[in-house]
Coordinates of C-alpha atoms in Angstrom, one line a residue:
Chain W
M1 CA -13.6 -2.7 29.1
A2 CA -13.7 -4.5 25.8
S3 CA -17.3 -5.4 26.3
V4 CA -18.2 -1.8 26.9
H5 CA -16.5 -0.8 23.7
D6 CA -18.2 -3.5 21.9
Q7 CA -21.5 -2.4 23.2
M8 CA -20.9 1.1 22.1
A9 CA -19.8 0.0 18.7
A10 CA -22.9 -2.1 18.5
A11 CA -25.1 0.8 19.5
G12 CA -23.4 3.0 16.9
K13 CA -24.0 0.4 14.3
V14 CA -27.6 0.1 15.1
K15 CA -28.0 3.8 14.8
R16 CA -26.2 3.8 11.5
S17 CA -28.3 1.0 10.2
K18 CA -31.4 2.9 11.0
D19 CA -30.2 6.0 9.2
L20 CA -28.8 4.0 6.4
P21 CA -32.0 2.6 4.9
Q22 CA -33.6 6.0 5.3
G23 CA -30.8 7.7 3.5
V24 CA -30.7 5.1 0.8
E25 CA -34.4 5.3 0.4
R26 CA -34.2 9.0 -0.1
L27 CA -31.4 8.7 -2.5
K28 CA -33.3 6.1 -4.5
E29 CA -36.3 8.4 -4.5
E30 CA -34.3 11.2 -6.0
H31 CA -32.8 9.0 -8.5
R32 CA -36.2 7.7 -9.5
K33 CA -37.5 11.2 -9.8
V34 CA -34.8 12.2 -12.1
V35 CA -35.2 9.2 -14.2
K36 CA -39.0 9.8 -14.5
D37 CA -38.4 13.4 -15.5
C38 CA -36.0 12.3 -18.2
R39 CA -38.5 9.8 -19.4
S40 CA -41.3 12.3 -19.7
Q41 CA -39.1 14.8 -21.5
I42 CA -37.9 12.1 -23.9
E43 CA -41.6 11.4 -24.6
H44 CA -42.3 15.0 -25.3
W45 CA -39.4 15.4 -27.7
K46 CA -40.2 12.2 -29.5
K47 CA -43.6 13.6 -30.1
V48 CA -42.2 16.7 -31.5
E49 CA -40.0 14.8 -33.8
N50 CA -42.9 12.8 -35.1
D51 CA -44.8 16.0 -35.7
Y52 CA -41.9 17.3 -37.7
E53 CA -41.8 14.1 -39.7
S54 CA -45.5 14.4 -40.6
L55 CA -45.0 18.1 -41.5
Q56 CA -42.3 17.2 -43.8
E57 CA -44.5 14.7 -45.5
R58 CA -47.2 17.3 -45.9
L59 CA -44.7 19.8 -47.3
R60 CA -43.6 17.3 -49.9
T61 CA -47.1 16.6 -51.1
L62 CA -48.5 20.1 -50.8
P63 CA -47.1 21.7 -54.1
D64 CA -48.5 18.7 -56.1
K65 CA -51.7 20.6 -56.7
L66 CA -52.3 24.2 -57.4
S67 CA -55.3 24.4 -55.0
Y68 CA -57.0 22.1 -52.6
D69 CA -60.7 21.9 -51.5
I70 CA -60.7 22.0 -47.8
M71 CA -63.0 22.7 -44.8
V72 CA -61.7 25.9 -43.4
P73 CA -62.2 26.2 -39.6
F74 CA -64.3 29.3 -38.6
G75 CA -63.8 30.0 -35.0
P76 CA -63.6 27.1 -32.5
L77 CA -66.8 25.4 -33.6
A78 CA -67.5 25.9 -37.3
F79 CA -66.0 24.9 -40.6
M80 CA -66.5 26.4 -44.0
P81 CA -65.7 24.7 -47.3
G82 CA -62.9 26.6 -49.0
K83 CA -59.8 26.3 -51.1
L84 CA -56.2 26.2 -50.2
V85 CA -54.2 28.2 -52.8
H86 CA -50.6 29.3 -53.3
T87 CA -49.6 25.9 -52.2
N88 CA -45.9 26.6 -52.6
E89 CA -45.8 29.9 -50.6
L90 CA -45.3 29.3 -47.0
T91 CA -44.7 31.7 -44.1
V92 CA -42.5 30.0 -41.6
L93 CA -42.1 31.1 -38.0
L94 CA -38.4 31.2 -37.4
G95 CA -38.7 31.9 -33.7
D96 CA -38.8 34.9 -31.5
N97 CA -41.6 36.6 -33.6
W98 CA -39.6 36.3 -36.8
F99 CA -41.3 35.1 -40.0
A100 CA -40.0 34.2 -43.4
K101 CA -41.8 33.6 -46.6
C102 CA -40.3 30.6 -48.4
S103 CA -41.2 27.8 -50.7
A104 CA -42.1 24.4 -49.6
K105 CA -38.6 23.0 -50.3
Q106 CA -37.0 25.7 -48.3
A107 CA -39.4 25.1 -45.5
D108 CA -38.5 21.5 -45.8
A109 CA -34.8 22.4 -45.3
L110 CA -35.7 24.5 -42.3
V111 CA -37.7 21.6 -40.8
E112 CA -34.7 19.4 -41.3
H113 CA -32.6 21.8 -39.4
R114 CA -35.0 21.9 -36.5
K115 CA -35.2 18.2 -36.4
K116 CA -31.5 18.1 -35.9
H117 CA -31.8 20.2 -32.8
V118 CA -34.5 18.0 -31.5
K119 CA -32.4 14.9 -32.0
N120 CA -29.5 16.4 -30.1
T121 CA -31.8 17.2 -27.2
L122 CA -33.2 13.7 -27.2
D123 CA -29.7 12.2 -27.1
D124 CA -28.7 14.3 -24.1
L125 CA -31.8 13.3 -22.3
Q126 CA -31.2 9.7 -23.0
K127 CA -27.7 10.0 -21.6
V128 CA -28.9 11.6 -18.4
M129 CA -31.5 9.0 -17.9
K130 CA -29.0 6.2 -18.3
N131 CA -26.6 7.9 -15.9
F132 CA -29.2 8.2 -13.2
Q133 CA -30.4 4.7 -13.8
N134 CA -26.9 3.5 -13.2
R135 CA -26.7 5.5 -10.0
A136 CA -29.9 4.0 -8.8
D137 CA -28.7 0.5 -9.5
F138 CA -25.5 1.2 -7.7
T139 CA -27.3 2.4 -4.6
D140 CA -29.3 -0.7 -4.8
D141 CA -26.2 -2.8 -4.8
L142 CA -24.7 -0.8 -2.0
E143 CA -27.7 -1.3 0.1
K144 CA -27.5 -5.0 -0.5
L145 CA -23.9 -5.1 0.5
T146 CA -24.3 -3.2 3.7
G147 CA -27.4 -4.9 4.6
D148 CA -25.8 -8.3 4.3
T149 CA -28.5 -9.4 1.9
G150 CA -28.3 -10.6 -1.6
D151 CA -25.5 -12.4 -3.3
F152 CA -22.6 -10.5 -1.8
V153 CA -20.7 -12.2 1.0
D154 CA -17.8 -10.7 3.0
I155 CA -15.2 -13.3 3.5
R156 CA -12.8 -12.8 6.4
E157 CA -10.2 -14.8 7.9
E158 CA -9.0 -13.9 11.3
V159 CA -5.4 -14.7 12.0
I160 CA -4.5 -15.2 15.6
N161 CA -0.9 -16.1 15.3
E162 CA 0.7 -14.6 12.3
E163 CA 3.7 -16.8 12.6
E164 CA 1.8 -19.8 11.8
V165 CA 0.4 -18.3 8.7
T166 CA 3.7 -17.3 7.3
K167 CA 4.9 -20.9 7.5
G168 CA 8.4 -20.3 8.7
K169 CA 9.2 -17.6 6.1
H170 CA 9.5 -15.0 8.7
R171 CA 10.4 -11.5 8.3
L172 CA 13.1 -10.2 10.6
A173 CA 10.8 -7.7 12.3
H174 CA 8.5 -10.4 13.3
K175 CA 11.2 -12.5 14.7
A176 CA 12.9 -9.6 16.4
N177 CA 9.7 -8.9 18.2
S178 CA 8.9 -12.5 19.0
K179 CA 12.2 -13.1 20.6
P180 CA 11.9 -10.8 23.5
K181 CA 8.5 -12.1 24.2
Q182 CA 9.8 -15.5 24.6
V183 CA 12.5 -14.4 26.8
Y184 CA 10.0 -12.7 29.1
L185 CA 7.9 -15.8 29.1
L186 CA 10.8 -17.8 30.1
E187 CA 11.7 -15.5 32.8
L188 CA 8.2 -15.7 34.1
E189 CA 8.3 -19.4 34.0
E190 CA 11.6 -19.3 35.7
D191 CA 10.2 -17.1 38.4
K192 CA 7.3 -19.3 38.7
E193 CA 9.5 -22.3 39.1
K194 CA 11.6 -20.5 41.4
K195 CA 8.7 -19.6 43.6
E196 CA 7.5 -23.1 43.6
G197 CA 11.0 -24.1 44.4
D198 CA 11.2 -21.8 47.2
D199 CA 8.3 -23.5 48.8
E200 CA 10.0 -26.8 48.5
R201 CA 13.6 -26.3 48.7
T202 CA 14.5 -29.9 47.8
T203 CA 12.8 -30.3 44.4
G204 CA 13.8 -28.6 41.2
V205 CA 15.2 -25.5 42.7
L206 CA 18.3 -24.2 41.0
S207 CA 20.5 -22.1 43.0
E208 CA 21.7 -19.0 41.4
E209 CA 25.0 -20.4 40.4
E210 CA 23.5 -23.4 39.1
L211 CA 21.1 -21.3 37.2
W212 CA 23.8 -19.3 35.6
A213 CA 25.7 -22.4 34.7
R214 CA 22.6 -23.8 33.1
L215 CA 22.1 -20.6 31.3
D216 CA 25.5 -20.7 29.9
E217 CA 25.1 -24.2 28.8
L218 CA 21.9 -23.6 27.1
E219 CA 23.3 -20.5 25.4
R220 CA 26.1 -22.5 24.0
Q221 CA 23.9 -25.1 22.8
E222 CA 21.7 -22.6 21.1
E223 CA 24.7 -21.1 19.4
L224 CA 25.6 -24.5 18.2
Q225 CA 22.2 -25.0 16.8
D226 CA 22.3 -21.6 15.3
E227 CA 25.3 -22.4 13.4
R228 CA 23.9 -25.7 12.3
Y229 CA 20.7 -24.2 11.1
R230 CA 22.5 -21.5 9.3
Y231 CA 24.5 -24.0 7.6
T232 CA 21.7 -26.2 6.5
R233 CA 18.9 -23.7 6.0
L234 CA 18.3 -23.1 2.4
D235 CA 15.2 -21.0 2.2
S236 CA 16.4 -18.0 4.0
T237 CA 18.6 -15.7 2.0
D238 CA 19.1 -12.8 4.3
T239 CA 22.1 -12.5 6.5
N240 CA 19.9 -12.2 9.4
G241 CA 17.3 -14.4 7.9
E242 CA 19.2 -17.4 8.8
D243 CA 19.5 -16.4 12.3
T244 CA 15.9 -15.8 12.4
T245 CA 15.0 -19.0 10.7
S246 CA 17.2 -20.9 13.1
S247 CA 15.4 -19.1 15.8
S248 CA 12.2 -19.9 14.3
E249 CA 13.1 -23.5 14.2
E250 CA 13.9 -23.2 17.8
E251 CA 10.6 -21.6 18.3
K252 CA 9.0 -24.5 16.7
E253 CA 10.9 -26.6 19.0
A254 CA 9.6 -24.6 21.9
D255 CA 6.1 -24.9 20.7
G256 CA 6.2 -28.6 20.5
G257 CA 9.3 -29.1 22.5
S258 CA 9.9 -31.2 25.4
D259 CA 11.8 -28.9 27.5
V260 CA 10.5 -25.4 27.3
Q261 CA 13.1 -24.0 29.5
V262 CA 15.9 -25.4 27.5
N263 CA 14.4 -24.2 24.3
G264 CA 13.8 -20.8 25.8
H265 CA 17.4 -20.6 26.8
Q266 CA 18.3 -21.6 23.4
K267 CA 16.3 -18.8 22.0
E268 CA 18.0 -16.4 24.3
N269 CA 21.2 -17.8 23.0
G270 CA 20.4 -16.8 19.5
W271 CA 20.6 -13.2 20.5
L272 CA 23.1 -13.4 23.4
P273 CA 25.4 -16.1 22.5
T274 CA 27.7 -17.4 25.2
S275 CA 29.7 -20.4 25.6
I276 CA 28.0 -23.7 25.6
T277 CA 29.1 -26.9 27.1
S278 CA 29.2 -29.9 25.0
Q279 CA 26.7 -31.6 27.1
M280 CA 23.8 -29.8 25.6
N281 CA 24.7 -30.9 22.2
G282 CA 23.4 -34.4 22.9
T283 CA 20.1 -33.3 24.4
N284 CA 19.3 -30.9 21.8
G285 CA 20.9 -32.5 18.9
S286 CA 17.9 -34.5 18.2
H287 CA 15.7 -31.5 17.7
P288 CA 17.5 -29.8 14.9
E289 CA 17.9 -33.1 13.1
D290 CA 14.2 -33.7 13.3
E291 CA 13.3 -30.4 12.0
E292 CA 15.9 -30.0 9.4
E293 CA 14.6 -29.8 6.0
E294 CA 17.8 -29.3 4.2
D295 CA 19.9 -32.0 2.8
C296 CA 21.6 -33.8 5.5
D297 CA 24.1 -35.3 3.2
E298 CA 26.7 -32.8 3.8
E299 CA 26.7 -33.5 7.5
A300 CA 29.3 -35.8 8.9
G301 CA 28.7 -37.2 12.3
N302 CA 26.2 -34.6 13.3
G303 CA 26.0 -33.9 9.7
L304 CA 27.7 -30.6 9.7
P305 CA 31.3 -29.8 9.3
T306 CA 32.1 -28.6 12.7
I307 CA 35.2 -28.0 14.5
Y308 CA 35.3 -29.0 18.1
F309 CA 37.8 -27.6 20.4
S310 CA 38.4 -29.2 23.6
H311 CA 40.9 -26.9 25.1
T312 CA 39.9 -24.0 27.2
A313 CA 42.0 -21.3 25.7
E314 CA 40.4 -18.4 24.1
F315 CA 39.1 -18.4 20.6
K316 CA 41.2 -16.8 18.0
K317 CA 39.6 -15.2 15.2
V318 CA 40.1 -16.6 11.8
R319 CA 40.7 -14.6 8.9
I320 CA 40.2 -15.6 5.4
N321 CA 41.9 -14.1 2.5
T322 CA 39.7 -13.4 -0.3
G323 CA 41.9 -11.3 -2.4
K324 CA 45.5 -10.5 -3.1
N325 CA 46.1 -8.5 0.0
T326 CA 42.9 -8.8 1.6
T327 CA 41.6 -10.4 4.7
L328 CA 38.1 -11.2 5.2
K329 CA 36.7 -12.2 8.4
F330 CA 33.9 -14.5 8.1
S331 CA 31.5 -14.5 10.9
E332 CA 28.0 -13.8 11.7
R333 CA 27.5 -11.1 14.1
N334 CA 26.5 -13.7 16.6
E335 CA 29.7 -15.5 16.1
Q336 CA 31.7 -12.5 16.9
K337 CA 29.5 -11.9 19.9
A338 CA 30.0 -15.4 20.9
Q339 CA 33.7 -15.1 20.5
A340 CA 33.7 -11.9 22.5
K341 CA 31.8 -13.6 25.2
R342 CA 34.0 -16.5 25.1
K343 CA 37.0 -14.3 25.4
K344 CA 35.4 -12.8 28.4
K345 CA 34.6 -16.1 30.0
S346 CA 37.8 -17.7 28.9
G347 CA 38.1 -21.0 30.5
K348 CA 35.1 -22.8 29.1
S349 CA 35.4 -25.2 26.4
N350 CA 33.9 -24.0 23.3
G351 CA 31.6 -25.9 21.2
H352 CA 32.7 -25.3 17.8
S353 CA 33.5 -22.5 15.5
P354 CA 30.9 -21.0 13.5
H355 CA 30.9 -22.0 10.0
E356 CA 27.4 -23.1 9.3
S357 CA 26.9 -20.0 7.3
Y358 CA 29.6 -20.8 4.9
K359 CA 27.0 -22.0 2.6
I360 CA 26.4 -19.5 -0.1
T361 CA 23.1 -20.0 -1.8
S362 CA 22.5 -16.5 -2.9
P363 CA 24.4 -13.4 -3.7
A364 CA 23.4 -12.0 -0.4
D365 CA 25.2 -14.8 1.3
I366 CA 28.4 -13.8 -0.3
Y367 CA 28.1 -10.4 1.2
R368 CA 27.3 -11.9 4.5
V369 CA 30.1 -14.3 4.4
F370 CA 32.8 -12.0 3.4
V371 CA 32.9 -9.4 5.9
D372 CA 35.8 -7.3 6.9
L373 CA 36.9 -7.4 10.4
V374 CA 37.7 -4.0 11.6
N375 CA 38.5 -3.6 15.3
G376 CA 36.7 -6.7 16.0
E377 CA 33.5 -5.7 14.3
P378 CA 32.3 -7.1 11.1
I379 CA 31.9 -4.5 8.4
P380 CA 30.3 -5.6 5.2
R381 CA 32.5 -4.9 2.2
K382 CA 31.4 -2.7 -0.5
S383 CA 33.0 -4.8 -3.1
I384 CA 34.2 -8.2 -2.6
L385 CA 36.5 -8.1 -5.5
K386 CA 38.4 -5.2 -4.2
S387 CA 41.2 -5.9 -2.0
R388 CA 42.1 -3.9 0.9
S389 CA 45.4 -2.2 1.5
R390 CA 48.4 -4.2 2.2
E391 CA 48.4 -3.0 5.7
N392 CA 45.5 -5.2 6.5
S393 CA 46.9 -8.2 5.0
M394 CA 49.8 -9.0 7.2
C395 CA 49.6 -12.0 9.4
S396 CA 50.9 -11.9 12.8
D397 CA 50.6 -15.5 13.5
T398 CA 53.0 -18.2 13.0
S399 CA 53.5 -19.1 9.4
E400 CA 53.6 -22.8 10.2
S401 CA 50.2 -22.8 11.6
S402 CA 48.9 -20.8 8.7
T403 CA 50.4 -23.1 6.2
A404 CA 49.2 -26.1 8.0
D405 CA 45.8 -24.8 8.2
F406 CA 45.9 -23.9 4.7
E407 CA 46.9 -27.3 3.6
E408 CA 44.2 -29.1 5.5
R409 CA 41.7 -26.6 4.4
R410 CA 42.6 -27.1 0.9
A411 CA 42.2 -30.8 1.3
A412 CA 38.9 -30.2 3.1
F413 CA 37.5 -28.0 0.5
G414 CA 38.7 -30.3 -2.2
R415 CA 36.7 -33.0 -0.6
S416 CA 33.8 -30.8 -0.1
W417 CA 33.9 -29.6 -3.6
S418 CA 33.6 -33.1 -4.8
H419 CA 31.1 -34.0 -2.2
D420 CA 28.8 -31.2 -2.5
D421 CA 28.0 -29.4 -5.6
A422 CA 27.6 -25.9 -5.1
T423 CA 27.0 -23.8 -2.3
H424 CA 29.4 -24.4 0.4
S425 CA 31.2 -21.3 1.0
D426 CA 34.0 -21.0 3.3
T427 CA 33.4 -23.6 5.9
S428 CA 36.4 -22.5 7.5
D429 CA 35.3 -18.9 7.5
G430 CA 34.1 -19.1 10.9
I431 CA 36.7 -21.3 12.3
T432 CA 37.9 -20.0 15.5
E433 CA 41.1 -21.4 16.7
E434 CA 41.8 -21.0 20.2
E435 CA 45.5 -21.6 20.9
S436 CA 48.1 -23.2 18.8
P437 CA 46.8 -24.1 15.4
T438 CA 48.7 -27.3 15.5
G439 CA 46.6 -28.5 18.3
T440 CA 43.5 -27.8 16.3
S441 CA 44.6 -29.0 13.0
P442 CA 44.1 -32.7 13.5
R443 CA 40.6 -32.0 14.6
T444 CA 39.8 -29.7 11.9
N445 CA 41.1 -32.1 9.3
G446 CA 38.3 -34.5 9.7
R447 CA 35.7 -31.8 9.9
F448 CA 36.3 -29.5 7.1
E449 CA 34.2 -29.9 4.1
A450 CA 34.1 -26.9 1.9
F451 CA 36.7 -24.3 2.1
T452 CA 37.2 -21.6 -0.3
G453 CA 39.8 -19.5 1.3
T454 CA 42.6 -19.7 3.7
V455 CA 42.4 -19.5 7.3
I456 CA 44.6 -17.3 9.2
E457 CA 44.8 -16.9 12.9
K458 CA 44.9 -13.7 14.5
D459 CA 46.9 -13.7 17.7
P460 CA 46.0 -11.2 20.3
L461 CA 49.5 -9.9 19.8
P462 CA 50.5 -6.4 20.4
C463 CA 51.0 -6.0 16.7
S464 CA 48.4 -3.9 15.2
I465 CA 49.5 -5.0 11.8
P466 CA 46.8 -6.5 9.8
H467 CA 47.1 -10.2 9.3
L468 CA 48.5 -11.9 6.3
T469 CA 46.2 -14.2 4.7
I470 CA 47.0 -17.2 2.7
A471 CA 44.5 -17.5 0.1
P472 CA 44.1 -17.3 -3.6
P473 CA 43.1 -14.0 -4.9
A474 CA 39.8 -13.4 -6.7
L475 CA 38.1 -15.6 -4.2
P476 CA 34.9 -13.8 -3.6
T477 CA 32.9 -13.9 -6.7
I478 CA 31.5 -17.3 -7.1
P479 CA 32.3 -20.1 -4.8
E480 CA 32.8 -22.6 -7.6
R481 CA 35.1 -20.3 -9.4
K482 CA 36.8 -19.7 -6.2
L483 CA 37.3 -23.3 -5.6
E484 CA 38.7 -23.7 -9.0
E485 CA 41.0 -20.8 -8.6
V486 CA 42.1 -21.8 -5.2
G487 CA 43.7 -25.0 -6.4
P488 CA 46.2 -23.7 -8.8
E489 CA 46.9 -20.5 -7.1
A490 CA 47.3 -21.8 -3.7
P491 CA 50.6 -23.6 -4.0
Q492 CA 52.2 -20.6 -5.4
E493 CA 51.2 -18.2 -2.7
P494 CA 52.4 -19.8 0.5
P495 CA 56.0 -19.5 -0.3
K496 CA 55.6 -15.8 -1.1
R497 CA 53.6 -15.2 1.9
M498 CA 55.9 -17.0 4.1
S499 CA 58.7 -14.9 2.8
K500 CA 56.7 -11.8 3.4
F501 CA 55.7 -12.9 6.8
K502 CA 59.3 -13.8 7.7
A503 CA 60.3 -10.5 6.5
T504 CA 57.8 -8.8 8.7
Q505 CA 58.8 -10.9 11.6
L506 CA 62.4 -10.1 11.1
H507 CA 61.4 -6.5 10.7
Q508 CA 59.6 -6.6 14.0
K509 CA 62.5 -8.2 15.7
Chain R
M1 CA -35.1 37.2 27.7
A2 CA -36.4 34.3 25.7
E3 CA -39.2 36.5 24.3
A4 CA -36.8 39.0 22.9
I5 CA -34.7 36.3 21.3
H6 CA -37.9 34.8 19.9
K7 CA -38.8 38.1 18.3
K8 CA -35.4 38.5 16.9
L9 CA -35.6 35.0 15.5
Q10 CA -38.8 35.7 13.8
S11 CA -37.6 38.9 12.1
E12 CA -34.5 37.2 10.9
L13 CA -36.5 34.3 9.6
E14 CA -38.7 36.6 7.6
K15 CA -35.7 38.4 6.1
Y16 CA -34.2 35.1 5.1
Q17 CA -37.4 34.0 3.5
Q18 CA -37.5 37.2 1.5
M19 CA -34.0 36.6 0.3
Q20 CA -34.9 33.1 -0.8
K21 CA -37.7 34.4 -2.9
D22 CA -35.5 36.9 -4.6
V23 CA -33.0 34.2 -5.3
S24 CA -35.7 32.0 -6.9
K25 CA -37.0 34.9 -9.0
S26 CA -33.6 35.6 -10.4
M27 CA -33.2 32.0 -11.1
S28 CA -36.4 31.8 -13.1
S29 CA -35.6 34.9 -15.1
R30 CA -32.2 33.5 -15.9
Q31 CA -33.8 30.3 -17.1
K32 CA -36.0 32.3 -19.4
L33 CA -33.1 34.1 -20.8
E34 CA -31.5 30.8 -21.4
A35 CA -34.4 29.6 -23.5
Q36 CA -34.4 32.8 -25.5
L37 CA -30.8 32.4 -26.1
T38 CA -31.3 29.0 -27.7
E39 CA -34.2 30.2 -29.7
N40 CA -32.3 33.1 -31.1
N41 CA -29.5 30.8 -32.0
I42 CA -31.9 28.7 -34.0
V43 CA -33.4 31.8 -35.7
K44 CA -29.9 32.9 -36.7
E45 CA -29.1 29.6 -38.2
E46 CA -32.4 29.4 -40.1
L47 CA -31.9 32.9 -41.5
A48 CA -28.6 31.7 -42.8
L49 CA -30.4 29.0 -44.7
L50 CA -32.6 31.5 -46.4
D51 CA -31.7 33.6 -49.4
S52 CA -32.7 37.2 -50.1
Q53 CA -35.5 36.2 -52.3
N54 CA -37.7 35.3 -49.3
T55 CA -39.2 38.1 -47.5
V56 CA -38.8 38.2 -43.8
Y57 CA -41.4 39.6 -41.5
K58 CA -41.3 40.6 -37.9
L59 CA -44.4 40.3 -35.7
I60 CA -44.9 43.5 -33.8
G61 CA -48.2 43.1 -32.0
P62 CA -50.9 42.1 -34.5
V63 CA -48.9 43.3 -37.5
L64 CA -46.4 41.5 -39.6
V65 CA -43.8 44.0 -40.6
K66 CA -41.6 43.3 -43.6
Q67 CA -37.9 43.2 -42.8
D68 CA -34.9 43.0 -44.9
L69 CA -33.0 39.7 -44.6
D70 CA -29.8 41.3 -43.7
E71 CA -31.4 43.6 -41.3
A72 CA -33.1 40.7 -39.7
K73 CA -29.9 38.9 -39.3
A74 CA -28.2 41.9 -37.7
T75 CA -31.2 42.3 -35.4
V76 CA -31.1 38.8 -34.3
S77 CA -27.3 38.9 -33.6
K78 CA -27.8 42.0 -31.5
R79 CA -30.5 40.4 -29.6
L80 CA -28.3 37.5 -29.0
E81 CA -25.6 39.6 -27.5
Y82 CA -28.1 41.4 -25.4
I83 CA -29.4 38.2 -24.0
N84 CA -25.8 37.0 -23.2
G85 CA -25.1 40.2 -21.3
E86 CA -28.3 39.8 -19.4
I87 CA -27.4 36.3 -18.4
Q88 CA -24.1 37.4 -17.1
R89 CA -25.7 40.1 -15.0
Y90 CA -28.1 37.6 -13.6
E91 CA -25.3 35.2 -12.8
S92 CA -23.5 37.7 -10.7
L93 CA -26.7 38.8 -9.0
L94 CA -27.5 35.3 -8.1
K95 CA -24.1 34.7 -6.5
E96 CA -24.5 37.8 -4.4
M97 CA -27.9 36.7 -3.3
E98 CA -26.6 33.3 -2.4
R99 CA -23.9 34.7 -0.2
K100 CA -26.3 36.9 1.6
S101 CA -28.7 34.1 2.2
E102 CA -25.8 32.0 3.6
Q103 CA -25.1 34.8 6.1
H104 CA -28.7 35.0 7.0
R105 CA -28.8 31.3 7.5
E106 CA -25.9 31.4 10.0
V107 CA -27.4 34.2 11.9
L108 CA -30.6 32.3 12.1
S109 CA -29.0 29.1 13.4
S110 CA -27.1 31.0 16.1
L111 CA -30.3 32.8 17.2
Q112 CA -32.1 29.5 17.3
Q113 CA -29.5 28.0 19.5
E114 CA -29.7 30.9 21.9
Y115 CA -33.4 30.7 21.9
Q116 CA -33.3 27.0 22.7
R117 CA -30.8 27.6 25.5
A118 CA -32.9 30.4 26.9
Q119 CA -35.9 28.2 26.7
G120 CA -34.1 25.4 28.4
Q121 CA -33.1 27.7 31.2
A122 CA -36.6 29.0 31.5
V123 CA -37.9 25.5 31.7
G124 CA -35.3 24.6 34.3
K125 CA -36.2 27.7 36.3
F126 CA -39.8 26.8 36.1
Q127 CA -39.2 23.3 37.2
K128 CA -37.1 24.4 40.0
G129 CA -39.8 26.7 41.1
K130 CA -42.2 23.9 40.9
K131 CA -40.1 21.6 42.9
K132 CA -39.6 24.2 45.6
I133 CA -43.3 24.5 45.8

């Protein structure tokens, strides 16, 4: 089918090329004709001008003498000697059968006037000639261009795989499109393998359950990597850009990766995060590290501040206070999806809470980071500085845990602040704590790096009251400023909050 | 059938050619008027350069008739206006003729198509007949 089309196109082209030189030739002919006409006309008018010039000369010299001896023409063939008298009296033809008697000087003036007209005509003709000359030249050039002759060369570069060209700076649309493709590819491969497996039951065949388990593992792993990438990726500034860059990295892995299937699953993971077992961390841990371009200094252990939870309880969402009475829920959409999925599949150990994207490298990051949690969905705030109503700022969790968390977080962020200069945003933003905060606190202690807010647990309690957050106000604007503010303000707040919280608890009871 | 169409085609063609001639005639007369216009303009300007001391003559046939300068000026102006009017008239006439010729052209083309179709059919019939034989 393609060949037929090509043939047709080629045929059309041939036809065109035949017509083209003919048409061009004709055009050139016309141009040349016009130019020739102009030239001849210009010649004519120049002659006229010369005649007028000589006439003027004659007029100037004529009145010098009273009479001249001349040979007067008699008819077409004979001359007679005679005299030219009244040398200053001239009868001038004005045009259209009108005559005027005037002196030589007046005639001279008339001639001047006529010469002006002639000059104007000459100028117009010159312009026209130049115009058409240019047109002719242009058609010549055009012919050269289309005929592939001459000095003009058409340079083309055919891009097969656009992703390679963009060098990792992918646009979201691209990645969004690329993702499903990969998925399908994988499915095909899986099917293929499955088919092969069916032939030989013993080798490599994964039973359905095993397959699901593997899927889950891989998804978890991918999520882990997502977070890691988000945390360390510097060049992408979009909220989704980080996701996509991480996915792109994963794609790179896939391209050169060892285990295509694993990578594919990881890709799937980016979009459909589920819980991941810790096993996969080891296998895929090497890849992100290899491909990471960002500074690995901030990573501890794996390099990134991560919180690993080993218990199997459900995740709890973490709220961060970024204002007086505000709660911000940091999470990527994936994170929330992951958490939702985790909640669904409660019973699996979670990898770690998402907080790679704490890092704020651009203003966009701030808006990404500080997202309101409304009914479990992240809603970007219109203004970070504005605080929400008090209703949303009540914590329903135990105050002890909150304070403990806050303490360690403070310490963590202090460390991180000294450790890393700028852009760590709330590392604890995405912290998800599963059950009792006390169980998690020792772990989190060692992992927290930068923390610019307080972490508050949200219990799945019946209370629909918004959670109280322990955090310094005026957090959102700049991480550095936040960090600075956090220190002094933090100690003051907890006692207040505690009291408030106690009050609410008492009120509840 | 084809013959009738052919005849019609011929008549239409002639009419169209006639129209074209008329158009070209009008065009040429208009051009003449244009030349006269420029000439009279020059005359007017040159008369302005002269003063009343010079005598102005008008050539009527073989005779040079003396004219008053002012009279001459007035005459030339009138002639100019007349020429302008004529040009306008010819313009409108030309447009009309153009339109008519367009219509004729269309008619001609349709007739030609019909004729060709008829001819094709005739040829087909002829060929069929031939084959049969």
